[in-house]
């Protein structure tokens, strides 16, 4: 495959590595790779050229392939290379040290033996690497495919209807001392890498894909094209309605930005609930708001006090007081049972919902910005994507179902993106671990916003979503709500709730709600931390903990028996269900896999993670459990 990225053509490849992760490596706190696969669409599984065994070999392949020199039979068609990797931050931790040893240096402008990256400071996320060898060599890009199709390579492969392989590599086996990779190990690595090639082949006719480094940027390009595609310069046309705002206005609006409501009301928090609970989900909550609501446009008109224009949508700083809480509709107030004269920044359409949620609610407007409002010109973008997703579901097209869901859910964050006013020059710290030196941009290059930023839209979308979530919860009865999770409601089910549910829009489309399940037992302890039983099957959610090690330790006989029957470790673990009564999600320690940087790369090791009661919830725990 050769594709145009920007103004240049690039030859497309995929790469994956296997690294040392055994007890000796962990003890030394130093690692390296022992096998890698580097292929294009024509590479074969039994060709030795598909593999490499050190990072130095991989870099030499890149240097040779990016050389403009003639090969034996013909001139190389393309000396620019783009290599896709799944979870690039892992591979980059092995590649960077060797590049620095070869004399590569960081530079904003790429020249001979230069590189730069789009990454976080710690390189926990790396979107793209740009690099170049000798002066006449082509440009090389390393890209993270997981930033476009996340969720794990196996799950993505299934969504693309790609065959996933059976078996697995023993990652704890010591391969440090002259290990020669087996045929089975090489084939395993090749098949994983081939999945990337198959995904890239499916996307080869989409030019926006090749010019994007994340699903957010990819979706935003399509959204702008949809809304302003008739213009010769769609982005310029977008900025006519949604202009760059002043630093003062942006700073004010940034205070109004918040996510989704995710919490357990204190009357049920930590308690074991043995009543029937209805769990419902909104169909794509944020895209629903984009399709159905009016949004600000233009620059805001600043005002003070109660001089708020009546025919505008306003972002306001208000001073509030209340004496008790029914339900929280403001994230920053969660955990505060009563307040006096606290200042918050919100949208004026949130205030009527706040009146219903907070007892003896009082507010005073201090200042704000007023905006004209209208429907979004790209509102039908999310509607069309949802309709296409439904058609994909009907014909059991797993790829299309995932693709259109990602398109709808990804663009919104670009309205909130912060400007990138510093560079992270990736380097190796004195301990030999990957890190970055922060280089601030010159003052004349400092920006207030990123390419697509328009905070009035980005802030309004989740605010509308919170209002929609809370208003439906209030309709059911605030005293029956057990838990919220952004676009989900868990409510005690009775005859009254049943009657109200029948009146709710249950159409499978934007604005509709779907019934997920009826729960028999449950406990909700903190955001993203709860356990339920439905029809005898337990579900345990505890952010960052998958309980695999707990299953292996506590159900060892069952696990070993499944392995002997031919199950892979992952398959065996999936066969073992978690018992509701044996898992403590309030205060307990569990062993979980954690990746961390060491000299030479990254190690993945089991480490203890402790579940604690957050300080702001301790009084609730004492009241609901200890008494």
C-alpha positions as CSV (number, residue, x, y, z in Angstrom):
1,X,0.0,0.0,0.0
2,X,1.1,3.5,-0.8
3,X,-1.0,6.4,0.5
4,X,-0.7,10.2,0.5
5,X,-0.3,11.7,3.9
6,X,-0.4,15.4,3.6
7,X,1.6,16.3,0.5
8,X,3.8,13.2,0.4
9,X,3.3,9.6,-0.5
10,X,4.1,6.9,2.1
11,X,4.6,3.2,1.9
12,X,2.5,1.5,4.6
13,X,3.8,-1.1,7.1
14,X,2.8,-2.7,10.4
15,X,5.0,-3.7,13.3
16,X,4.8,-5.5,16.6
17,X,7.3,-6.8,19.2
18,X,7.6,-9.4,22.0
19,X,9.7,-8.4,25.0
20,X,11.4,-10.0,27.9
21,X,9.0,-10.1,30.9
22,X,10.4,-12.9,33.0
23,X,11.4,-13.0,36.7
24,X,15.0,-12.4,36.0
25,X,14.2,-9.3,33.9
26,X,11.8,-8.0,36.5
27,X,14.5,-8.4,39.2
28,X,17.1,-6.6,37.1
29,X,14.6,-3.8,36.1
30,X,16.0,-3.8,32.6
31,X,14.4,-5.3,29.5
32,X,14.6,-5.5,25.7
33,X,12.8,-7.3,22.9
34,X,13.4,-10.9,21.7
35,X,11.2,-10.9,18.6
36,X,9.6,-8.5,16.3
37,X,7.5,-8.6,13.1
38,X,7.7,-5.9,10.4
39,X,5.5,-6.4,7.3
40,X,3.4,-5.0,4.5
41,X,0.4,-6.5,2.7
42,X,2.7,-8.7,0.6
43,X,4.8,-10.2,3.4
44,X,4.6,-14.0,4.1
45,X,4.5,-15.8,7.4
46,X,7.3,-18.2,6.4
47,X,9.7,-15.4,5.1
48,X,12.6,-14.6,7.4
49,X,12.4,-11.0,6.1
50,X,9.2,-10.6,8.0
51,X,11.0,-10.8,11.4
52,X,13.7,-9.1,13.4
53,X,15.2,-9.9,16.8
54,X,16.6,-6.6,18.1
55,X,15.5,-2.9,17.8
56,X,18.8,-2.2,16.0
57,X,17.8,-4.6,13.2
58,X,14.4,-2.9,13.0
59,X,16.0,0.5,12.7
60,X,18.4,-0.8,10.0
61,X,15.4,-2.0,8.0
62,X,13.9,1.5,8.2
63,X,17.1,3.1,7.2
64,X,17.4,0.8,4.2
65,X,13.8,1.1,3.1
66,X,13.8,4.9,3.4
67,X,17.0,5.2,1.2
68,X,16.4,6.7,-2.2
69,X,19.1,4.5,-3.8
70,X,18.2,2.1,-6.6
71,X,17.6,-1.5,-5.6
72,X,19.1,-4.3,-7.7
73,X,16.3,-4.3,-10.3
74,X,14.5,-1.0,-10.0
75,X,14.2,2.4,-8.4
76,X,12.4,2.3,-5.1
77,X,8.9,3.8,-5.8
78,X,8.5,5.4,-2.4
79,X,11.1,6.2,0.3
80,X,8.7,7.7,2.8
81,X,7.5,5.1,5.3
82,X,4.5,5.0,7.7
83,X,4.5,2.2,10.2
84,X,1.3,1.4,12.2
85,X,1.7,-0.1,15.7
86,X,-1.0,-1.0,18.2
87,X,-0.2,0.8,21.4
88,X,2.8,2.7,20.1
89,X,3.8,4.0,23.6
90,X,5.0,0.4,24.5
91,X,7.1,-0.1,21.4
92,X,8.5,3.5,21.6
93,X,9.9,2.8,25.0
94,X,12.2,0.2,23.4
95,X,12.9,2.1,20.2
96,X,13.9,5.6,21.6
97,X,16.9,4.4,23.7
98,X,18.4,2.8,20.6
99,X,17.7,5.8,18.4
100,X,19.5,8.1,20.9
101,X,22.5,5.7,20.9
102,X,22.6,6.0,17.1
103,X,22.9,9.8,17.4
104,X,19.3,10.8,16.8
105,X,18.3,14.2,18.4
106,X,14.9,15.8,18.9
107,X,14.1,18.8,16.7
108,X,10.9,20.7,15.8
109,X,12.0,20.7,12.2
110,X,13.1,17.2,10.9
111,X,16.5,17.1,9.3
112,X,19.3,14.5,9.3
113,X,19.1,12.1,12.2
114,X,16.3,14.1,13.8
115,X,13.0,13.0,15.4
116,X,10.0,14.5,17.1
117,X,6.8,13.1,18.6
118,X,3.2,13.9,19.5
119,X,3.1,12.5,23.0
120,X,2.5,13.1,26.6
121,X,5.4,14.1,28.8
122,X,5.9,10.6,30.2
123,X,5.2,9.0,26.8
124,X,2.3,7.1,28.4
125,X,0.5,8.1,25.2
126,X,2.3,8.5,21.8
127,X,0.2,9.4,18.8
128,X,2.9,9.8,16.2
129,X,6.7,9.7,15.8
130,X,8.4,11.5,12.9
131,X,12.0,10.7,12.1
132,X,14.6,10.7,9.4
133,X,18.0,9.1,8.8
134,X,20.5,10.6,6.3
135,X,19.7,13.8,4.5
136,X,18.5,12.1,1.2
137,X,16.5,9.5,3.0
138,X,12.7,9.7,3.1
139,X,10.5,10.7,6.1
140,X,9.4,7.9,8.5
141,X,6.3,8.0,10.6
142,X,5.3,5.6,13.4
143,X,1.6,5.8,14.3
144,X,-0.6,4.3,17.0
145,X,-3.5,2.5,15.4
146,X,-5.0,2.1,18.9
147,X,-5.6,5.9,19.0
148,X,-8.1,5.4,16.1
149,X,-9.5,1.9,16.9
150,X,-9.1,1.4,20.7
151,X,-10.4,-1.3,22.9
152,X,-7.8,-4.0,22.5
153,X,-6.5,-5.6,19.3
154,X,-8.5,-8.8,19.8
155,X,-11.8,-6.9,20.2
156,X,-11.0,-4.7,17.2
157,X,-10.1,-7.7,15.1
158,X,-13.5,-9.2,15.9
159,X,-15.3,-6.0,14.9
160,X,-13.5,-6.1,11.6
161,X,-14.6,-9.8,11.2
162,X,-11.0,-10.8,11.2
163,X,-9.9,-14.2,12.5
164,X,-8.2,-14.1,15.8
165,X,-5.7,-16.7,16.7
166,X,-5.9,-19.5,19.2
167,X,-3.2,-20.1,21.8
168,X,-0.9,-17.6,23.4
169,X,2.8,-16.9,24.2
170,X,4.1,-17.7,27.6
171,X,5.2,-14.1,28.5
172,X,6.9,-15.2,31.8
173,X,9.3,-17.7,30.1
174,X,12.9,-16.7,30.5
175,X,14.3,-16.1,27.0
176,X,17.3,-14.0,28.0
177,X,20.2,-16.3,27.3
178,X,20.6,-17.1,23.6
179,X,16.9,-18.0,23.1
180,X,16.0,-18.8,19.5
181,X,12.3,-17.9,18.8
182,X,10.3,-21.0,17.8
183,X,8.3,-21.3,14.6
184,X,5.1,-21.1,16.7
185,X,6.2,-17.9,18.4
186,X,7.1,-16.2,15.1
187,X,3.8,-17.2,13.6
188,X,1.9,-15.9,16.6
189,X,3.7,-12.5,16.3
190,X,3.1,-12.5,12.5
191,X,-0.6,-13.1,12.9
192,X,-1.0,-10.3,15.4
193,X,0.8,-7.9,13.1
194,X,-1.2,-9.1,10.1
195,X,-4.4,-8.0,11.9
196,X,-3.1,-4.5,11.6
197,X,-2.5,-4.9,7.9
198,X,-6.0,-6.2,7.4
199,X,-7.5,-3.2,9.2
200,X,-5.4,-0.8,7.1
201,X,-6.5,-2.6,3.9
202,X,-10.1,-2.0,4.9
203,X,-9.4,1.7,5.4
204,X,-7.3,2.2,2.2
205,X,-10.0,4.1,0.2
206,X,-10.6,6.7,3.0
207,X,-8.2,9.6,2.6
208,X,-9.3,11.2,5.9
209,X,-8.1,8.1,7.7
210,X,-4.5,8.5,6.4
211,X,-4.4,12.1,7.4
212,X,-5.6,11.5,11.0
213,X,-3.7,10.3,14.1
214,X,-6.8,9.8,16.3
215,X,-10.4,8.9,16.0
216,X,-11.2,12.3,17.4
217,X,-9.4,14.2,14.6
218,X,-10.6,11.7,12.0
219,X,-14.3,12.2,13.0
220,X,-13.9,16.0,13.4
221,X,-12.6,16.2,9.8
222,X,-15.7,14.4,8.6
223,X,-18.0,16.5,10.7
224,X,-16.6,19.8,9.4
225,X,-16.7,18.4,5.8
226,X,-20.4,17.4,6.4
227,X,-21.4,20.8,7.8
228,X,-19.4,23.0,5.5
229,X,-18.5,20.8,2.6
230,X,-20.0,23.2,0.0
231,X,-17.3,25.8,0.9
232,X,-14.0,25.7,-0.8
233,X,-12.4,26.0,2.7
234,X,-14.7,24.2,5.2
235,X,-12.6,25.0,8.3
236,X,-12.6,28.7,7.4
237,X,-16.3,28.6,7.0
238,X,-16.7,26.8,10.3
239,X,-14.8,29.6,12.0
240,X,-17.2,32.2,10.6
241,X,-19.9,30.9,13.0
242,X,-17.6,29.5,15.7
243,X,-14.7,32.0,15.9
244,X,-11.6,32.0,18.0
245,X,-12.4,33.6,21.3
246,X,-10.4,35.9,23.6
247,X,-8.2,34.4,26.4
248,X,-10.5,36.0,29.0
249,X,-13.7,34.4,27.5
250,X,-12.0,31.1,27.1
251,X,-10.7,31.1,30.7
252,X,-14.3,31.8,31.9
253,X,-15.8,29.1,29.7
254,X,-13.2,26.6,30.8
255,X,-14.6,26.8,34.3
256,X,-18.0,25.5,33.0
257,X,-16.5,22.4,31.4
258,X,-17.4,19.1,33.2
259,X,-18.1,15.5,32.1
260,X,-20.9,13.1,32.8
261,X,-22.6,12.5,36.2
262,X,-21.2,9.3,37.7
263,X,-22.0,8.7,41.3
264,X,-24.2,6.8,43.8
265,X,-26.7,8.9,45.8
266,X,-25.8,8.7,49.5
267,X,-29.0,7.0,50.6
268,X,-27.9,3.8,48.7
269,X,-24.1,4.2,48.6
270,X,-22.3,1.2,50.1
271,X,-25.5,-0.6,51.0
272,X,-26.4,-4.0,49.6
273,X,-29.6,-3.6,47.7
274,X,-31.9,-6.6,47.5
275,X,-34.7,-5.0,45.5
276,X,-35.4,-5.2,41.8
277,X,-33.4,-2.5,40.0
278,X,-34.0,-1.3,36.4
279,X,-30.8,-0.4,34.5
280,X,-31.4,1.8,31.4
281,X,-29.1,3.5,28.9
282,X,-29.5,6.5,26.7
283,X,-28.7,5.9,23.0
284,X,-25.6,7.9,22.4
285,X,-26.2,10.7,24.9
286,X,-23.8,13.3,23.6
287,X,-24.7,12.9,19.9
288,X,-28.3,13.2,20.9
289,X,-27.7,16.6,22.3
290,X,-25.8,17.7,19.2
291,X,-28.8,16.6,17.1
292,X,-31.7,17.9,19.1
293,X,-30.5,21.0,20.9
294,X,-29.7,24.6,20.1
295,X,-26.1,25.7,20.6
296,X,-24.2,29.0,21.0
297,X,-22.4,30.6,18.1
298,X,-20.3,33.7,17.6
299,X,-18.6,35.6,20.3
300,X,-20.2,36.1,23.7
301,X,-21.5,39.4,25.1
302,X,-20.1,40.0,28.6
303,X,-22.6,41.1,31.3
304,X,-22.7,41.5,35.1
305,X,-25.4,40.9,37.6
306,X,-29.0,40.3,36.5
307,X,-28.5,42.0,33.2
308,X,-28.7,38.7,31.4
309,X,-30.3,39.1,27.9
310,X,-33.5,37.1,27.6
311,X,-33.1,36.0,24.0
312,X,-29.6,34.5,24.5
313,X,-28.1,31.3,25.9
314,X,-25.7,32.2,28.7
315,X,-22.7,30.8,30.5
316,X,-22.9,32.3,34.0
317,X,-21.0,32.5,37.2
318,X,-23.5,32.1,40.1
319,X,-23.3,32.1,43.8
320,X,-25.4,29.3,45.3
321,X,-26.6,28.0,48.6
322,X,-28.7,24.9,49.6
323,X,-29.5,23.0,52.8
324,X,-29.9,19.4,51.5
325,X,-29.6,17.3,48.4
326,X,-32.1,15.1,46.5
327,X,-29.9,14.3,43.6
328,X,-26.7,16.0,42.5
329,X,-26.8,17.7,39.0
330,X,-23.5,19.5,39.4
331,X,-20.4,17.3,39.5
332,X,-18.3,19.7,41.6
333,X,-21.0,19.6,44.3
334,X,-21.0,15.8,44.7
335,X,-20.1,14.9,48.3
336,X,-21.3,18.3,49.7
337,X,-24.6,17.8,51.6
338,X,-25.1,21.6,52.1
339,X,-23.3,24.7,51.1
340,X,-23.5,28.5,51.6
341,X,-22.4,31.1,49.0
342,X,-20.3,28.9,46.8
343,X,-19.5,30.1,43.3
344,X,-19.8,27.9,40.3
345,X,-19.8,28.5,36.5
346,X,-22.6,26.7,34.5
347,X,-25.1,27.3,31.7
348,X,-28.4,29.0,32.5
349,X,-30.4,26.1,31.2
350,X,-28.9,24.0,34.1
351,X,-30.4,26.2,36.8
352,X,-34.0,25.0,36.5
353,X,-32.8,21.4,37.1
354,X,-30.7,22.5,40.0
355,X,-33.8,24.0,41.6
356,X,-35.4,20.5,41.6
357,X,-32.3,18.8,43.0
358,X,-31.2,21.0,45.9
359,X,-33.4,21.8,48.9
360,X,-33.8,25.6,49.7
361,X,-31.8,26.4,46.6
362,X,-30.8,30.0,46.2
363,X,-28.7,31.6,43.5
364,X,-27.3,35.0,42.4
365,X,-25.9,35.7,39.0
366,X,-22.5,37.4,39.3
367,X,-21.4,37.7,35.6
368,X,-21.5,35.8,32.4
369,X,-21.3,35.7,28.6
370,X,-24.5,35.7,26.4
371,X,-24.6,34.0,23.0
372,X,-27.0,33.8,20.1
373,X,-28.0,30.2,19.4
374,X,-29.1,28.0,16.6
375,X,-29.1,24.3,15.6
376,X,-25.7,22.9,14.7
377,X,-25.1,22.9,10.9
378,X,-23.6,19.4,11.2
379,X,-26.4,18.0,13.4
380,X,-27.4,15.6,10.6
381,X,-23.9,14.1,10.7
382,X,-24.6,12.3,13.9
383,X,-28.1,11.4,12.8
384,X,-26.8,9.8,9.6
385,X,-24.1,7.9,11.4
386,X,-26.6,6.5,13.8
387,X,-28.9,5.4,11.0
388,X,-25.9,3.8,9.2
389,X,-25.0,2.0,12.4
390,X,-28.5,0.5,12.7
391,X,-28.3,-0.8,9.2
392,X,-24.9,-2.4,10.0
393,X,-26.4,-4.1,13.1
394,X,-29.2,-5.5,10.9
395,X,-26.8,-7.1,8.5
396,X,-24.5,-8.2,11.4
397,X,-21.7,-6.0,10.1
398,X,-19.5,-5.7,13.2
399,X,-17.0,-3.3,11.7
400,X,-19.7,-0.9,10.5
401,X,-21.4,-1.0,13.9
402,X,-18.2,-0.1,15.7
403,X,-17.1,2.4,13.1
404,X,-20.2,4.6,13.1
405,X,-20.4,4.4,16.9
406,X,-16.8,5.7,17.2
407,X,-17.5,8.4,14.6
408,X,-20.4,9.8,16.7
409,X,-18.7,9.5,20.1
410,X,-15.3,10.9,19.2
411,X,-15.6,14.3,17.6
412,X,-17.1,16.1,20.6
413,X,-13.8,16.3,22.5
414,X,-12.2,18.4,19.8
415,X,-14.4,21.3,20.7
416,X,-12.7,21.3,24.1
417,X,-9.1,20.7,23.0
418,X,-6.5,22.8,24.8
419,X,-3.8,24.5,22.8
420,X,-0.4,22.8,22.4
421,X,1.9,25.5,23.6
422,X,4.9,23.3,24.5
423,X,6.9,20.5,23.0
424,X,7.8,17.3,24.7
425,X,11.3,16.4,23.6
426,X,11.4,12.6,24.4
427,X,14.6,11.6,26.1
428,X,16.1,9.1,28.6
429,X,16.4,10.2,32.2
430,X,19.5,9.4,34.4
431,X,17.8,6.1,35.4
432,X,17.6,5.0,31.8
433,X,13.8,5.4,31.6
434,X,11.9,7.2,28.9
435,X,10.8,10.7,29.8
436,X,10.6,14.2,28.2
437,X,12.1,17.6,28.5
438,X,9.4,20.3,28.2
439,X,10.2,23.0,25.7
440,X,7.9,26.0,25.8
441,X,7.0,27.6,22.5
442,X,8.1,31.2,21.9
443,X,5.7,33.9,23.2
444,X,4.7,34.9,19.6
445,X,3.6,31.3,18.9
446,X,1.4,30.9,22.1
447,X,-2.2,30.0,21.2
448,X,-5.4,30.3,23.2
449,X,-7.2,27.5,21.3
450,X,-6.4,24.4,19.3
451,X,-7.5,23.9,15.6
452,X,-11.1,23.1,16.2
453,X,-11.7,24.5,19.7
454,X,-15.0,26.3,20.4
455,X,-15.7,26.0,24.1
456,X,-19.4,27.1,24.0
457,X,-20.3,23.9,22.1
458,X,-17.9,21.7,23.9
459,X,-19.2,22.8,27.3
460,X,-22.8,22.8,26.3
461,X,-22.9,19.2,25.0
462,X,-22.2,17.4,28.4
463,X,-24.3,20.0,30.2
464,X,-27.3,19.2,28.1
465,X,-26.5,15.5,28.7
466,X,-26.4,16.0,32.5
467,X,-29.8,17.8,32.4
468,X,-31.4,15.1,30.3
469,X,-30.1,12.3,32.6
470,X,-31.2,14.1,35.9
471,X,-34.6,15.2,34.6
472,X,-35.5,11.6,33.7
473,X,-34.2,10.4,37.1
474,X,-36.4,13.0,38.8
475,X,-39.4,11.8,36.8
476,X,-38.9,8.3,38.2
477,X,-38.5,9.7,41.7
478,X,-35.3,11.0,43.2
479,X,-35.5,8.7,46.2
480,X,-35.4,5.6,44.0
481,X,-32.2,6.3,42.2
482,X,-29.3,4.0,43.1
483,X,-26.6,5.1,40.6
484,X,-25.7,7.2,37.6
485,X,-23.1,6.5,35.0
486,X,-22.9,9.3,32.4
487,X,-25.7,7.9,30.2
488,X,-27.1,5.2,32.5
489,X,-29.7,5.2,35.3
490,X,-30.1,2.5,37.9
491,X,-33.5,2.9,39.6
492,X,-35.5,0.8,42.1
493,X,-38.2,-0.8,40.0
494,X,-41.8,-0.7,41.2
495,X,-45.3,-0.1,39.7
496,X,-44.9,3.7,39.5
497,X,-41.5,3.4,37.8
498,X,-43.0,0.8,35.4
499,X,-45.7,3.2,34.4
500,X,-43.3,6.1,33.8
501,X,-40.9,3.9,31.9
502,X,-43.7,3.1,29.4
503,X,-44.0,6.8,28.6
504,X,-40.3,7.2,27.9
505,X,-39.0,7.3,24.3
506,X,-37.7,3.8,23.8
507,X,-37.0,4.1,20.1
508,X,-33.6,2.8,19.0
509,X,-32.4,6.2,17.8
510,X,-31.0,9.5,19.1
511,X,-33.1,10.6,22.0
512,X,-34.2,7.2,22.9
513,X,-33.5,5.0,25.9
514,X,-32.9,1.3,26.0
515,X,-33.6,-1.3,28.8
516,X,-30.3,-3.0,29.7
517,X,-31.3,-5.4,32.4
518,X,-33.3,-6.0,35.6
519,X,-30.9,-6.5,38.5
520,X,-31.7,-8.7,41.5
521,X,-28.9,-7.6,43.9
522,X,-26.5,-4.8,43.8
523,X,-24.0,-2.6,45.7
524,X,-22.7,0.8,44.5
525,X,-19.7,2.1,46.3
526,X,-18.0,4.8,44.2
527,X,-17.9,6.1,40.6
528,X,-17.2,3.2,38.2
529,X,-17.3,0.8,41.1
530,X,-20.2,-1.5,41.7
531,X,-21.4,-5.2,41.6
532,X,-24.7,-6.7,40.5
533,X,-26.4,-10.0,40.0
534,X,-28.8,-10.5,37.1
535,X,-30.4,-13.9,36.6
536,X,-27.8,-15.5,38.8
537,X,-24.8,-14.0,36.9
538,X,-22.5,-11.6,38.7
539,X,-21.0,-8.5,37.1
540,X,-18.2,-6.7,39.0
541,X,-17.0,-3.2,37.9
542,X,-14.0,-1.8,39.7
543,X,-12.1,0.6,37.5
544,X,-8.6,-0.7,36.7
545,X,-9.1,-4.1,38.2
546,X,-10.0,-7.2,36.1
547,X,-9.7,-9.8,38.9
548,X,-7.8,-12.3,36.6
549,X,-5.1,-13.0,39.2
550,X,-7.8,-13.4,41.9
551,X,-9.6,-16.0,39.8
552,X,-6.3,-17.9,39.2
553,X,-5.5,-17.9,42.9
554,X,-9.0,-18.6,44.3
555,X,-10.2,-21.0,41.6
556,X,-6.9,-22.7,40.8
557,X,-8.3,-26.2,40.4
558,X,-11.0,-25.1,38.0
559,X,-8.5,-22.9,36.1
560,X,-5.9,-25.7,35.8
561,X,-8.6,-28.2,34.7
562,X,-9.7,-25.8,31.9
563,X,-6.1,-25.4,30.7
564,X,-5.7,-29.2,30.5
565,X,-8.9,-29.3,28.4
566,X,-7.2,-27.0,25.8
567,X,-8.5,-23.6,26.9
568,X,-6.2,-20.6,26.6
569,X,-5.6,-18.7,29.8
570,X,-7.9,-15.9,28.6
571,X,-10.6,-18.4,27.7
572,X,-10.3,-20.2,31.0
573,X,-10.6,-17.0,33.0
574,X,-13.7,-16.0,31.0
575,X,-15.3,-19.3,32.0
576,X,-14.9,-18.5,35.7
577,X,-17.5,-16.1,36.9
578,X,-16.9,-13.8,39.9
579,X,-18.9,-14.6,43.0
580,X,-20.9,-11.5,44.2
581,X,-20.4,-12.3,47.9
582,X,-16.6,-13.0,47.7
583,X,-15.5,-9.8,46.0
584,X,-15.1,-6.7,48.2
585,X,-15.3,-3.5,46.3
586,X,-15.3,-1.2,49.3
587,X,-11.8,-1.6,50.9
588,X,-9.6,-4.5,49.7
589,X,-6.3,-5.2,47.9
590,X,-6.0,-7.0,44.6
591,X,-3.1,-8.0,42.4
592,X,-3.4,-6.5,38.9
593,X,-1.2,-6.3,35.9
594,X,0.6,-2.9,35.5
595,X,2.9,-1.7,32.9
596,X,5.8,0.5,34.0
597,X,9.0,1.9,32.5
598,X,12.4,0.4,33.2
599,X,15.8,0.7,31.6
600,X,15.5,-0.4,28.0
601,X,11.7,-0.4,27.7
602,X,8.5,-1.5,29.5
603,X,7.7,-4.4,31.9
604,X,4.3,-5.8,32.7
605,X,4.0,-7.2,36.2
606,X,1.4,-8.1,38.8
607,X,1.3,-5.4,41.5
608,X,-1.0,-4.7,44.4
609,X,-3.8,-2.2,43.9
610,X,-5.8,-1.1,46.9
611,X,-9.5,-0.2,46.8
612,X,-10.1,2.5,49.3
613,X,-13.1,4.5,50.6
614,X,-12.5,8.1,49.2
615,X,-12.3,10.6,52.0
616,X,-15.4,12.5,50.9
617,X,-17.5,9.3,51.2
618,X,-16.2,8.1,54.6
619,X,-19.0,9.8,56.6
620,X,-21.6,8.1,54.2
621,X,-19.9,4.7,54.8
622,X,-20.0,5.2,58.5
623,X,-23.7,6.1,58.4
624,X,-24.8,3.4,55.9
625,X,-22.6,0.5,56.9
626,X,-21.1,0.9,60.3
627,X,-24.4,1.8,62.1
